[in-house]
Amino acid sequence: MAAIHFGPQEECNAHIRKQLGQLAEPKFQQFMAKLLPGVENILGVRLPMLRALAKQLAKRDWKAYLCHASNGSYEEIMLQGLVLGYAKGDLQEKKEYLEQFIPKINNWSVCDSVCSTIKLAKGQPEEFWEFLQQYLYSEEEFQIRFALVQMLDYYVNEAYLARVLQAVQQVNQEAYYANMAQAWLLSICFREFPEKTLPVLKENSLKDFTHNKAIQKIIESLKVSREEKELVKALKRQVGANGLDL
């Protein structure tokens, strides 16, 4: 992969688009388009290639890049989030750029890949927890998912479990990918802390779909015992004719 040329920002964006075009694979583009229905302008560049490109950008003037980065394709938006993860700097330094980037997330792939890369919660857990609250209570599907996936990546631990279990129940959103993140987070909580999470599975205000999805994910987990799976199976809700049975 050729090094990124940092001249005028227009030249930098043009060079990035050229690199992405060279890395794009038509068959992979078709594959990704099926995984991300409704997402436009997918070029078909594999994630490891995007990560390598993002690491180059993060070593340069990443702030200038993010201020003027192009949003012309799925890959260019993914790059911005990856750069935010790889660039050196604390929450205070990155906060403005995060607030500009997060509203651009419009699919689960960008959300989840970026969450696994932005690791500010490891060094500043309390500060980043407070930062996430504005997105947890957003009305936007993928802003909520961003907060929930950050929680399942970095906050399912002794220090934050009680707050995570409270937060996962407070999300009241109809959007599919927000609901799926709720279920995923609750299943991870049970996997890691079954005794403390079981009371939430027994009694919660989650929608039937979300509740049952959490149980499904627990049952599918290879890290949950057979006895625990049998226990949660009994907690699955019966869904009526107008509901979503699993």
XYZ file of C-alpha atoms in Angstrom:
246
model
C 0.000 0.000 0.000
C 1.426 3.360 -1.022
C 1.949 6.055 1.589
C -0.713 8.765 1.829
C 0.296 12.070 0.295
C -0.491 15.035 2.551
C -0.745 18.090 0.392
C -3.807 20.333 0.135
C -6.842 18.579 1.601
C -8.475 18.152 -1.800
C -5.396 16.296 -2.985
C -5.371 14.138 0.151
C -9.026 13.153 -0.318
C -8.440 12.450 -3.998
C -5.443 10.287 -3.140
C -7.453 8.372 -0.541
C -10.258 7.779 -3.034
C -7.714 6.555 -5.562
C -6.211 4.152 -3.014
C -9.648 2.848 -2.071
C -10.501 2.363 -5.722
C -7.352 0.298 -6.195
C -8.135 -1.816 -3.123
C -11.786 -2.375 -4.003
C -12.950 -5.871 -4.949
C -16.177 -6.175 -6.980
C -17.176 -9.527 -5.471
C -16.549 -8.270 -1.958
C -18.595 -5.170 -2.771
C -21.522 -7.394 -3.715
C -21.082 -9.391 -0.509
C -21.051 -6.250 1.661
C -24.039 -4.778 -0.152
C -26.069 -7.837 0.893
C -24.907 -7.487 4.496
C -25.703 -3.774 4.592
C -29.008 -3.265 2.752
C -29.793 0.364 2.171
C -26.198 1.527 2.623
C -25.057 3.386 -0.468
C -21.668 3.820 -2.130
C -19.949 0.661 -0.883
C -16.680 0.286 -2.774
C -15.763 -3.195 -1.545
C -12.550 -2.666 0.457
C -11.825 -5.229 3.147
C -11.559 -4.060 6.757
C -7.877 -5.022 7.254
C -6.979 -2.782 4.312
C -9.015 0.067 5.788
C -7.290 -0.404 9.127
C -3.862 -0.232 7.502
C -4.823 2.971 5.696
C -6.289 4.447 8.888
C -3.068 3.771 10.793
C -1.149 5.782 8.188
C -3.561 8.686 8.478
C -3.511 8.577 12.276
C 0.250 9.099 12.340
C -0.051 12.356 10.394
C -2.134 15.458 11.020
C -5.262 13.468 11.832
C -7.179 16.528 12.981
C -6.767 18.268 9.635
C -7.796 15.067 7.873
C -10.961 14.688 9.966
C -11.936 18.324 9.518
C -12.074 17.929 5.757
C -12.507 14.191 5.189
C -14.876 13.094 2.459
C -18.114 11.259 3.307
C -18.545 10.011 -0.234
C -18.498 6.283 0.497
C -19.039 3.722 3.232
C -15.292 3.162 3.356
C -14.446 6.856 3.732
C -16.781 7.139 6.718
C -15.336 3.949 8.220
C -11.842 5.423 7.811
C -12.749 8.471 9.877
C -13.864 6.348 12.816
C -10.813 4.101 12.598
C -8.508 7.114 12.513
C -10.183 8.424 15.673
C -9.370 5.113 17.298
C -5.762 4.875 16.192
C -4.766 8.536 16.659
C -2.953 9.449 19.852
C -4.936 11.641 22.227
C -7.311 11.538 25.170
C -11.051 12.170 25.289
C -10.616 15.894 25.720
C -8.547 16.051 22.547
C -10.866 13.818 20.538
C -14.251 14.854 21.920
C -15.060 17.450 19.269
C -14.129 15.058 16.474
C -16.138 12.214 18.014
C -19.191 14.465 18.245
C -18.817 15.292 14.564
C -18.277 11.678 13.538
C -20.856 9.699 15.534
C -23.910 11.199 13.737
C -22.421 9.918 10.461
C -22.774 6.288 11.553
C -25.623 4.740 9.574
C -24.958 0.991 9.737
C -23.927 -1.704 12.189
C -20.619 -2.431 10.458
C -19.164 1.057 10.896
C -20.578 1.232 14.421
C -19.161 -2.047 15.668
C -15.785 -1.841 13.907
C -15.207 1.689 15.168
C -16.293 0.776 18.709
C -13.684 -1.972 18.837
C -11.050 0.566 17.755
C -11.928 3.582 19.917
C -10.628 2.469 23.309
C -10.895 5.672 25.310
C -12.979 3.815 27.897
C -9.901 1.833 28.917
C -7.937 4.899 29.993
C -10.767 7.218 31.003
C -13.688 4.987 31.963
C -15.665 7.482 34.017
C -15.184 10.405 31.643
C -16.102 8.297 28.629
C -19.129 6.821 30.405
C -20.443 10.336 30.921
C -19.705 11.141 27.278
C -21.765 8.140 26.137
C -24.905 9.215 27.984
C -25.938 11.736 25.331
C -25.977 8.928 22.768
C -27.623 6.353 25.007
C -30.643 8.661 25.246
C -30.563 9.781 21.629
C -33.471 9.154 19.279
C -31.073 8.018 16.539
C -30.737 4.267 16.041
C -27.002 4.064 15.491
C -26.076 6.655 18.086
C -27.819 4.454 20.650
C -26.077 1.396 19.237
C -22.718 3.173 19.495
C -23.254 3.745 23.228
C -24.460 0.188 23.855
C -21.637 -1.466 21.893
C -19.075 0.669 23.718
C -20.597 -0.613 26.948
C -20.442 -4.271 25.937
C -16.872 -3.837 24.698
C -15.468 -2.025 27.730
C -17.884 -1.767 30.661
C -19.099 -5.284 31.456
C -17.020 -5.524 34.625
C -17.472 -5.432 38.392
C -17.109 -1.663 38.594
C -19.771 -0.807 35.996
C -22.094 -3.810 35.811
C -24.895 -2.286 37.897
C -24.876 0.864 35.768
C -24.765 -1.154 32.545
C -27.754 -3.273 33.596
C -29.666 -0.119 34.413
C -28.675 1.572 31.152
C -29.657 -1.372 28.945
C -33.178 -1.246 30.372
C -33.560 2.495 29.964
C -33.287 2.474 26.181
C -36.778 2.777 24.726
C -36.363 2.628 20.993
C -38.177 0.771 18.221
C -35.232 0.647 15.830
C -33.973 -2.853 15.036
C -30.226 -2.318 15.394
C -30.618 -0.492 18.711
C -32.775 -3.353 20.007
C -30.262 -5.928 18.807
C -27.465 -4.093 20.626
C -29.569 -4.108 23.804
C -30.023 -7.865 23.497
C -26.343 -8.400 22.713
C -25.259 -6.312 25.718
C -27.614 -8.117 28.092
C -26.378 -11.487 26.841
C -22.752 -10.476 27.466
C -23.669 -9.343 30.966
C -25.215 -12.754 31.645
C -22.265 -14.587 30.156
C -19.827 -12.762 32.426
C -22.022 -12.275 35.517
C -24.900 -14.783 35.369
C -26.011 -14.491 38.992
C -26.160 -10.694 38.918
C -27.829 -10.541 35.503
C -30.443 -13.249 36.060
C -32.775 -10.974 38.084
C -32.885 -8.570 35.119
C -33.796 -11.411 32.776
C -36.550 -12.481 35.175
C -38.069 -9.035 35.433
C -37.511 -6.150 33.027
C -39.402 -3.676 30.862
C -37.678 -4.602 27.615
C -39.779 -5.242 24.540
C -40.578 -8.917 23.989
C -38.428 -8.978 20.856
C -35.386 -7.596 22.679
C -35.877 -9.805 25.732
C -36.197 -12.946 23.624
C -33.231 -12.017 21.459
C -31.067 -11.673 24.577
C -32.120 -15.168 25.641
C -31.439 -16.514 22.144
C -27.918 -15.059 22.203
C -27.259 -16.550 25.631
C -28.403 -19.981 24.435
C -26.183 -19.707 21.347
C -23.101 -18.716 23.378
C -20.314 -21.275 23.679
C -19.253 -19.688 26.980
C -22.499 -20.315 28.861
C -23.038 -23.638 30.658
C -25.776 -26.075 29.689
C -27.418 -25.604 33.079
C -27.502 -21.821 32.681
C -28.959 -22.136 29.193
C -31.755 -24.356 30.477
C -32.455 -21.810 33.193
C -32.874 -18.892 30.800
C -34.883 -20.901 28.263
C -37.727 -20.923 30.759
C -37.706 -17.109 30.767
C -38.531 -16.737 27.089
C -41.749 -14.808 26.587
C -44.619 -16.145 24.539
C -45.340 -13.702 21.730
C -48.815 -13.248 20.311
C -49.883 -13.379 16.691
C -48.966 -9.740 16.136
C -45.579 -10.061 17.768
C -42.205 -11.243 16.572
C -41.742 -14.859 17.593
C -38.159 -16.106 17.603
